[in-house]
XYZ file of C-alpha atoms in Angstrom:
489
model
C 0.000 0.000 0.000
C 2.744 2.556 0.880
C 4.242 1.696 -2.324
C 1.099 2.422 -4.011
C 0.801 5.720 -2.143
C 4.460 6.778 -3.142
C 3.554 6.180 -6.815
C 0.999 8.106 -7.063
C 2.278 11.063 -4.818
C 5.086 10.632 -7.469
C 2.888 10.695 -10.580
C 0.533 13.239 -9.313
C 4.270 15.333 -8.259
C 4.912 14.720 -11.761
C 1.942 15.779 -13.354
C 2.150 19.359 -11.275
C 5.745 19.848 -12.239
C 4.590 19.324 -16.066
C 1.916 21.736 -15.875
C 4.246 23.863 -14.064
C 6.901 23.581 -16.711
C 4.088 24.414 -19.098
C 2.951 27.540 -17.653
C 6.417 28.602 -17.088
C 7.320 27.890 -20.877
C 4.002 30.188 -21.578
C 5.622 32.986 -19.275
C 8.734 32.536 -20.850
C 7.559 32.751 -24.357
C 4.895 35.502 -23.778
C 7.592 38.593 -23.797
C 8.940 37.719 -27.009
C 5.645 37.685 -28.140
C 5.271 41.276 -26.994
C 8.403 42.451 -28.188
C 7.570 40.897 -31.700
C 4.779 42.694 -31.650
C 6.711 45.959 -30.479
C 9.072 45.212 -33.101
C 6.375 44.921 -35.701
C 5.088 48.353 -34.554
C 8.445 49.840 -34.559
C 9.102 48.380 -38.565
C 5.902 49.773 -39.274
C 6.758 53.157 -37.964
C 10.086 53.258 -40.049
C 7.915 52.280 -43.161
C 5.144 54.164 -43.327
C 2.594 54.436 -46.300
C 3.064 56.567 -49.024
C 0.358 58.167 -50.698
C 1.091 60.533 -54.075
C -1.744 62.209 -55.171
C -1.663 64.666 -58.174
C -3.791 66.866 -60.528
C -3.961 67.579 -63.897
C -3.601 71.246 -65.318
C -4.930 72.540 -61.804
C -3.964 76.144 -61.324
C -2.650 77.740 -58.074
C -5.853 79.727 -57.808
C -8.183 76.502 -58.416
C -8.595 75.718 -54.891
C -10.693 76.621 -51.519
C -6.958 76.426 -49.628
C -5.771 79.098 -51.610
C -8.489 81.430 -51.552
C -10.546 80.166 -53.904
C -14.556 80.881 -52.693
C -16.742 79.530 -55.832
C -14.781 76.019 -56.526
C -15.783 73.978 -53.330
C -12.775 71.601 -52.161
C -14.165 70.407 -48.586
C -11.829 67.640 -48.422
C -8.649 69.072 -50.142
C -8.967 71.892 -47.785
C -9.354 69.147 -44.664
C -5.997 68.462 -45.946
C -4.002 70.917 -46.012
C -5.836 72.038 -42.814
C -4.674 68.620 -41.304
C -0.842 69.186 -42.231
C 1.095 71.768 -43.907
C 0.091 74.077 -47.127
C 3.055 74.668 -49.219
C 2.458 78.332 -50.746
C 5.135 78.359 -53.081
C 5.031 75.151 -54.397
C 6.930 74.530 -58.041
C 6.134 71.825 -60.700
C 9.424 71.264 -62.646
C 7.989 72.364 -65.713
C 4.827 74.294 -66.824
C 3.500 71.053 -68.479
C 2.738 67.719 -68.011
C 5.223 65.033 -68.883
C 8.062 67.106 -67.465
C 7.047 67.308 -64.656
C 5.518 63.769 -63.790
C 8.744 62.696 -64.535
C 10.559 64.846 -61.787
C 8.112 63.638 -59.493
C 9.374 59.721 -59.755
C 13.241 60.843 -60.303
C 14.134 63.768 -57.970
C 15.673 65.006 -61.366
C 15.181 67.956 -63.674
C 13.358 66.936 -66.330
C 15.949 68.303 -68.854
C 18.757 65.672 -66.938
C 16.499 62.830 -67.744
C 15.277 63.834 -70.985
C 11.315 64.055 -71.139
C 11.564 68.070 -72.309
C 7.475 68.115 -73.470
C 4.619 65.899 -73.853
C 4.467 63.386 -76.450
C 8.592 63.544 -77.131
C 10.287 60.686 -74.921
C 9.403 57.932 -72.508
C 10.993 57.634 -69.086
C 14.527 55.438 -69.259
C 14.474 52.076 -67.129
C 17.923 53.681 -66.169
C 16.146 56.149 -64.378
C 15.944 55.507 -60.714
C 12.119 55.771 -59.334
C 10.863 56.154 -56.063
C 8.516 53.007 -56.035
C 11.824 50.681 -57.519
C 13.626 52.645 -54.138
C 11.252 51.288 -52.081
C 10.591 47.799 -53.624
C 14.121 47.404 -51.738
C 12.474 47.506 -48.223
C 9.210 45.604 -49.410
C 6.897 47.750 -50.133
C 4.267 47.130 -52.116
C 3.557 49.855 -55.217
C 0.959 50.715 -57.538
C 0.263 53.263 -59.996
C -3.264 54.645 -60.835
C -4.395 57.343 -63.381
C -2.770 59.524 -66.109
C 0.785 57.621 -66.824
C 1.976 60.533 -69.837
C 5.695 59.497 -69.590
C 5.484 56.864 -72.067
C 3.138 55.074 -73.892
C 0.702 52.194 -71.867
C 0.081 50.320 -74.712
C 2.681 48.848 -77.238
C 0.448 49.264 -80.066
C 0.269 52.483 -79.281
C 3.370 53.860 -79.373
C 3.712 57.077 -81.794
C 6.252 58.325 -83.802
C 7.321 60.993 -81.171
C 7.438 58.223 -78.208
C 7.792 54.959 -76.859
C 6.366 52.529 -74.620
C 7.623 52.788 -71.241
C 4.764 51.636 -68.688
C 4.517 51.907 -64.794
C 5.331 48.246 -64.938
C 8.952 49.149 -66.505
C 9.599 51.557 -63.561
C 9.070 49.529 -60.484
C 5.369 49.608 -59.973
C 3.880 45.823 -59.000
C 0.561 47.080 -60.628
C -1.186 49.556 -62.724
C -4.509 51.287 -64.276
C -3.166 53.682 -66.811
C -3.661 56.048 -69.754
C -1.139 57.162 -72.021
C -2.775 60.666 -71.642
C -5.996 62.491 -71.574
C -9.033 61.600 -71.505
C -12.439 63.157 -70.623
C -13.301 63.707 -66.982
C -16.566 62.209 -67.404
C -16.931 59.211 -69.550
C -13.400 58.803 -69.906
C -14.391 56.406 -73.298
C -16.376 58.461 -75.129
C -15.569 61.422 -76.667
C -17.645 64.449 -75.107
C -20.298 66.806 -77.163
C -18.553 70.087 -78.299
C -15.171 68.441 -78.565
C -13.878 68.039 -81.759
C -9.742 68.094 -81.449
C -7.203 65.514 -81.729
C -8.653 63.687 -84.373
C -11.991 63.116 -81.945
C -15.351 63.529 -82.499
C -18.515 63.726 -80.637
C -19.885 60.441 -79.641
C -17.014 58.194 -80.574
C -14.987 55.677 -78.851
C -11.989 57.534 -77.163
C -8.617 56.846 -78.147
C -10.449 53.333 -79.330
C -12.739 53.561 -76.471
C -10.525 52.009 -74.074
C -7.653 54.068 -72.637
C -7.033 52.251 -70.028
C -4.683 49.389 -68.974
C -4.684 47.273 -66.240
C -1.862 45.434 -65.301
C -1.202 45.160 -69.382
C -4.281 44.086 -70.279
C -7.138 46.767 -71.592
C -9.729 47.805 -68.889
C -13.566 47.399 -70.277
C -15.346 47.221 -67.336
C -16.439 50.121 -64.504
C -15.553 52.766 -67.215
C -19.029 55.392 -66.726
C -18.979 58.472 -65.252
C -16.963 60.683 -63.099
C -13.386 59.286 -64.260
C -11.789 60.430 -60.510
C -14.111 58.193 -59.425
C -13.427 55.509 -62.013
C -9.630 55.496 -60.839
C -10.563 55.749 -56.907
C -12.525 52.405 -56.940
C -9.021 50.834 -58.274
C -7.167 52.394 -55.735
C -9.309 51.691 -52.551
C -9.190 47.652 -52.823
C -5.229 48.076 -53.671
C -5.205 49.913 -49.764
C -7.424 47.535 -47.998
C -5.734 44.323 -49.309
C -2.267 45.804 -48.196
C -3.028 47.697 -45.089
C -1.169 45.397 -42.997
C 2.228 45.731 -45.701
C 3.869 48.852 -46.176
C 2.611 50.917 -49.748
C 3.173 53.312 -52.287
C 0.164 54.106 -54.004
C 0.882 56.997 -57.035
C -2.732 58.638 -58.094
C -2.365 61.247 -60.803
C -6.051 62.271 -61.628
C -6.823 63.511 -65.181
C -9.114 66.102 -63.771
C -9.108 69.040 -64.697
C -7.535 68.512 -67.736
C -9.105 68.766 -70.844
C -11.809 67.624 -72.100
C -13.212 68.409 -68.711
C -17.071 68.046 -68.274
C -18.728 67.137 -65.289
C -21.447 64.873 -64.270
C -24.721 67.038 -63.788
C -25.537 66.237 -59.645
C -21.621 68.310 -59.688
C -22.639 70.805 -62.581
C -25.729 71.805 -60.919
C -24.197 73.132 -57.945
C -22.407 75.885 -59.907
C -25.455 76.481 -61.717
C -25.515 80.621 -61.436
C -22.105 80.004 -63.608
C -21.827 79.198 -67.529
C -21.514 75.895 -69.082
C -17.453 76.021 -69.176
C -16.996 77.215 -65.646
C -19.854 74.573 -64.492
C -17.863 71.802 -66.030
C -14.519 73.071 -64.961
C -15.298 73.746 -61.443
C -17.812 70.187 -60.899
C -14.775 67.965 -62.457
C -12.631 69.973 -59.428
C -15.379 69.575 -56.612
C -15.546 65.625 -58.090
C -12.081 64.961 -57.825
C -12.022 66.697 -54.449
C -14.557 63.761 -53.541
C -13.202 60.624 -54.450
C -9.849 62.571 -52.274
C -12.241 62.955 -49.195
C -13.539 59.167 -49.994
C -9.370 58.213 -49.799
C -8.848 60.041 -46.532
C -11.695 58.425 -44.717
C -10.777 54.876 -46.005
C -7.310 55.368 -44.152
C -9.052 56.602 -40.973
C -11.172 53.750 -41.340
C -9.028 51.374 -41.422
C -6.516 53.084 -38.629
C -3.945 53.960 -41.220
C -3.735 57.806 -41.341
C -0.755 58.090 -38.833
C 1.192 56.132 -40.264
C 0.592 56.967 -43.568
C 2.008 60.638 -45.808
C -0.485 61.998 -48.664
C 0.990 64.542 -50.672
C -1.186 66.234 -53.131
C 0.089 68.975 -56.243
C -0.636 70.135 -59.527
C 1.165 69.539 -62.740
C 1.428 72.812 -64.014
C -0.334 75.949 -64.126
C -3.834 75.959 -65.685
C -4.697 75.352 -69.145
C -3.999 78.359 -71.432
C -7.530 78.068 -73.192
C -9.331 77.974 -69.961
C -6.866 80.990 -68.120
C -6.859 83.305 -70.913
C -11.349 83.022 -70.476
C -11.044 83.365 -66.663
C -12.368 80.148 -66.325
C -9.508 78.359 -64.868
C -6.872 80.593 -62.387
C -3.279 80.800 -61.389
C -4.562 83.366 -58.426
C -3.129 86.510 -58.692
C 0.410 85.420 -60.541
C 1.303 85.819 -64.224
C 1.075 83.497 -66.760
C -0.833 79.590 -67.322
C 0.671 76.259 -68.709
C 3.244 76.887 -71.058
C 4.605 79.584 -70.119
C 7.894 80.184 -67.438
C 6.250 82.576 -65.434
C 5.381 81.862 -61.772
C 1.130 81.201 -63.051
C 2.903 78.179 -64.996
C 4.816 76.284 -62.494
C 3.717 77.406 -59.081
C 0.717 74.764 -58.543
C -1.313 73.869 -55.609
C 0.355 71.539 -52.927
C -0.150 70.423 -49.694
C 1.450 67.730 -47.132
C -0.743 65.234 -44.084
C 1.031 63.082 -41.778
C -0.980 63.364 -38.630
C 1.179 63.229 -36.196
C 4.326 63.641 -37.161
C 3.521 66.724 -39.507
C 1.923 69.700 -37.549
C -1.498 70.357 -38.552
C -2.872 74.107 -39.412
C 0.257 74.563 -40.777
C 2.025 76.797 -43.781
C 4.985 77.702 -45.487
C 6.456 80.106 -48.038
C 9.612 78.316 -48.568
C 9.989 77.122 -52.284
C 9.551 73.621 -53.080
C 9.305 71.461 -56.014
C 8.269 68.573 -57.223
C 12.356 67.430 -57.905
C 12.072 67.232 -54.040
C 9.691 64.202 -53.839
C 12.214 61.318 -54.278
C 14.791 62.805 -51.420
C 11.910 63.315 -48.889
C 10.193 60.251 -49.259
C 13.548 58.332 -49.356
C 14.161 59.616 -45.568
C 10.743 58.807 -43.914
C 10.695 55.340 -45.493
C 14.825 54.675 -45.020
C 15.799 54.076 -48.301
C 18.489 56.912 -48.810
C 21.357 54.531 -48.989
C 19.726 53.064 -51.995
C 20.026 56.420 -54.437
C 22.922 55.747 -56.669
C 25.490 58.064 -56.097
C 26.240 58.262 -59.581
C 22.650 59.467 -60.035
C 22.617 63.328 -59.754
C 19.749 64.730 -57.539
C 18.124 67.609 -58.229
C 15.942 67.792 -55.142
C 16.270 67.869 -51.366
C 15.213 66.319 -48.024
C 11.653 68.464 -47.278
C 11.078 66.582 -43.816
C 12.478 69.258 -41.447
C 9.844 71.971 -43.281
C 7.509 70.022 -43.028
C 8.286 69.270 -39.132
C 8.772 72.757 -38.094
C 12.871 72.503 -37.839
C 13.298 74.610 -40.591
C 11.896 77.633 -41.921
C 13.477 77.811 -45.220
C 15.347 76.066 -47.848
C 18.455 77.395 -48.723
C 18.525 76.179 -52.629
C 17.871 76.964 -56.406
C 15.474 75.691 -58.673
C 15.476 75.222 -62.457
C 12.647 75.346 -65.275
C 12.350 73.901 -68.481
C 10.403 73.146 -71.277
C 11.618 72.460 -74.971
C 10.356 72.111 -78.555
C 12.925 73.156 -80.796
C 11.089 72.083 -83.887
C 8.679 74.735 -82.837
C 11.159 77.292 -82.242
C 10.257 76.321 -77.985
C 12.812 77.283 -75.633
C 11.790 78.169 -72.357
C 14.049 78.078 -69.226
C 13.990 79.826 -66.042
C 15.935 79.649 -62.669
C 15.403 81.117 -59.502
C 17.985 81.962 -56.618
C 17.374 83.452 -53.364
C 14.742 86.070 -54.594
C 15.895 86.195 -57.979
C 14.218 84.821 -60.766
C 15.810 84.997 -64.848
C 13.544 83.563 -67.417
C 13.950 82.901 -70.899
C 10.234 82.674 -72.847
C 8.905 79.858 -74.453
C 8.328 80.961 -77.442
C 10.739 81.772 -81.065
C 11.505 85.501 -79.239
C 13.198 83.637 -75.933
C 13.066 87.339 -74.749
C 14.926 87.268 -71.093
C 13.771 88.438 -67.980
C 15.002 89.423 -64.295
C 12.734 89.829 -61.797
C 12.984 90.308 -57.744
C 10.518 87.809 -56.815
C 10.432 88.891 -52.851
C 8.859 92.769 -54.068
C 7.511 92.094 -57.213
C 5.848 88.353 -56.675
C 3.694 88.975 -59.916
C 6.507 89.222 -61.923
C 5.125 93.168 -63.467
C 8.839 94.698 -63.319
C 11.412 93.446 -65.492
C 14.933 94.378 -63.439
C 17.420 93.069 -66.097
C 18.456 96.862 -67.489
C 18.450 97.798 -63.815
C 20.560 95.104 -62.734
C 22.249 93.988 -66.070
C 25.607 91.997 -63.593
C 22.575 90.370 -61.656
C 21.170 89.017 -65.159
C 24.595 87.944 -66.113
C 25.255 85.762 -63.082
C 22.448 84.002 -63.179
C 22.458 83.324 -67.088
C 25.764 81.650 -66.181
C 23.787 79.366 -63.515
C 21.438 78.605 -65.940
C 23.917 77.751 -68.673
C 25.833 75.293 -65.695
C 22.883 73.674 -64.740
C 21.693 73.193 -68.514
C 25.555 71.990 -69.336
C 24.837 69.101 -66.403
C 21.678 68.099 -67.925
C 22.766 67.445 -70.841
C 25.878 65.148 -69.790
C 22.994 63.426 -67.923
C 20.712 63.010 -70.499
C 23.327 62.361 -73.190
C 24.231 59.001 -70.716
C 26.945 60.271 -68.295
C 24.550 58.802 -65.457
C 23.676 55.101 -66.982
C 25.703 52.164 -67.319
C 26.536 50.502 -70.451
């Protein structure tokens, strides 16, 4: 019996010291748990979300932020309430493809060679910000007007060549070469007979798009801001627990602009042009409300930066009727004056960027590529061989810095055309050569005369001359990087 009693004091001794070891193997394992978690957190933190927003032909003046009080932007004004405004904002060039192309690089668009629409295609030796960030996993996608290279190989015109997002590091895509109407982005809209279009017939074939290399057909109708929004939503959701880069450059509100009539009616005391113009805006501003609540939705918007911009000042056409505005500065699209580049822009990152706040300090769209590198800790992945044009915007944007001790250069080229138009600005200074056959020069002290009225260049002719010599440095360095000093062969 005492034997009996010994085993099972023994077995039941046993069975406590098991369940013991189990618990304490729980305990033991139950940190590391945390501190995965923690370290999860902490990766997260060091990789947020990136979120590039952009217009199309959008002037400085075309928005409630900037003083606008007929074209309603609710949500783009939530924005740049919720972070900083960036007043003097610059798009690399006064038009499109330029431009869009300084936005992936961090490069003038004279170094990498995309000096108008419709005459190049972006380089696979070019560098891009989502093939930067591909190197610390991030997932990318592209969504809207492409217009630095042609989407579909079929396509791809005399003047061009087919160079899609897939080509320059983005996983996915739903893309247009170029234009297309704001509503009904297939069909070509009533009153609109250019480019080789007519009313009521298939646009561009009737289907611009590509997705992911194959032709779109389906969800196609209506407002197109909205058409590219319901592509970009699902890419968020499935990858809001990965890290992202998702690149939306809206075709609104570039012509042919129209608007549905639920937006058209709401500016009904205005005229049919100004109706359509200012509904595509209000639209657009709509599907960027719809993005910002999605992220709040799903508990992303702190770790996650939106930057929105223009591409260039507003349509010629459209400026020169009053229609579309560049706020009180000179000039539209096309042209080197501060109406032409200095476009709309804004910056949220609750939490780390300050809300309510502003700055004067000039920026560009060159400066992308450096800022983004730093929040998402890719800067030792820039090729040093790789001139950058742009620099590291995070301590404006954080309230370390005031100002940004740098120059900026303009361009925009069509020789055939008898197109030369260049400008650069330093300190307070600003030279400009015209785009057009005249390429009449200009000097103008931007900090007294921000409307560029007075030309200075008689007044200060040794002024003019030293920053003609800039300009001819910085267009001698573009062209050794255009004509291949910067790719391997």
């Amino acid at each position: 019996m005492k034997r009996i009693s010994l085993l099972v004091g023994l077995l039941i001794g046993l069975s406590s010291l098991l369940g013991g070891g189990e618990s304490a193997l729980n305990a033991a394992e139950t940190p590391k748990a945390e501190e995965s978690k923690a370290e999860k957190s902490q990766g997260s933190a060091t990789r947020p979300n990136v979120i590039m927003l952009m217009s199309d032909d959008q002037g400085w003046g075309d928005v409630g932020f900037n003083g606008n009080e007929d074209i309603h932007t609710p949500n783009m004004d939530a924005m740049a309430a919720g972070g900083m405004r960036l007043d003097r904002f610059y798009a690399a060039a006064p038009l499109c493809s330029p431009t869009r192309g300084s936005c992936l690089t961090g490069r003038y668009p004279f170094r990498f060679g995309i000096l108008a629409a419709h005459t190049g295609g972006m380089r696979v030796g070019e560098k891009t910000i989502p093939e930067l960030l591909k190197k610390r996993d991030y997932r990318t996608a592209f969504f809207g007007k492409w217009h630095i290279g042609w989407v579909k190989q079929e396509d791809a015109g005399s003047r061009g060549f087919f160079s899609p997002p897939s080509q320059h590091g983005f996983d996915q895509h739903f893309a247009t070469t170029s234009a297309v109407p704001t509503w009904d982005p297939t069909i070509t809209p009533d009153n609109w007979d250019s480019w080789g279009n007519k009313p009521g017939e298939p646009w561009k074939g009737g289907f611009p798009y590509v997705e992911n290399g194959v032709e779109a057909t389906e969800n196609l109708a209506g407002d197109d801001s909205r058409v590219i929004m319901d592509r970009v939503i699902p890419f968020i959701e499935e990858n809001q627990d990965h890290p992202f880069l998702a690149t939306v450059w809206f075709h609104a509100p570039h012509e042919p602009v129209v608007a549905g009539e639920e937006y058209k009616k709401r500016y009904s005391k205005f005229g049919q042009s100004r109706q359509n113009y200012y509904g595509c805006i209000t639209a657009m501003d709509e599907q960027i409300g719809r993005l910002r609540a999605k992220l709040r939705e799903l508990g992303l918007e702190k770790n996650t930066i939106v930057f929105f911009c223009s591409d260039n000042g507003p349509s010629d056409g459209l400026a020169k009727k009053g229609v579309a505005s560049a706020g009180p500065f000179r000039g539209h699209k096309h042209t080197m004056y501060e109406g032409g580049v200095l476009v709309p822009a804004c910056v949220e990152w609750p939490g780390v960027i300050p809300e309510g706040t502003s700055s004067k300090a000039r920026c560009s769209t060159v400066d992308f590529l450096p800022t983004i590198a730093d929040v998402c800790g890719v800067e030792s992945q820039i090729k040093s061989t790789l001139p950058i044009d742009g620099v590291n915007l995070m301590s404006l944007l954080t309230g370390k810095a005031d100002d940004l001790d740098r120059e900026l250069f303009f361009g925009y080229r069509r020789l055939y055309q008898g197109t030369d138009g260049k400008a650069i600005i330093s300190g307070n200074w600003k030279l400009l050569q015209e785009a057009k056959k005249s390429a009449k020069r200009y000097l103008f002290d931007l900090s007294s005369d921000p409307y560029e009225q007075n030309d200075l260049s008689h007044e200060f002719p040794e002024r003019a001359a030293v920053l003609s010599q800039k300009l001819e440095e910085i267009e001698a360095s573009c062209q050794r990087s255009r004509d291949g000093a910067d790719y391997r062969y």
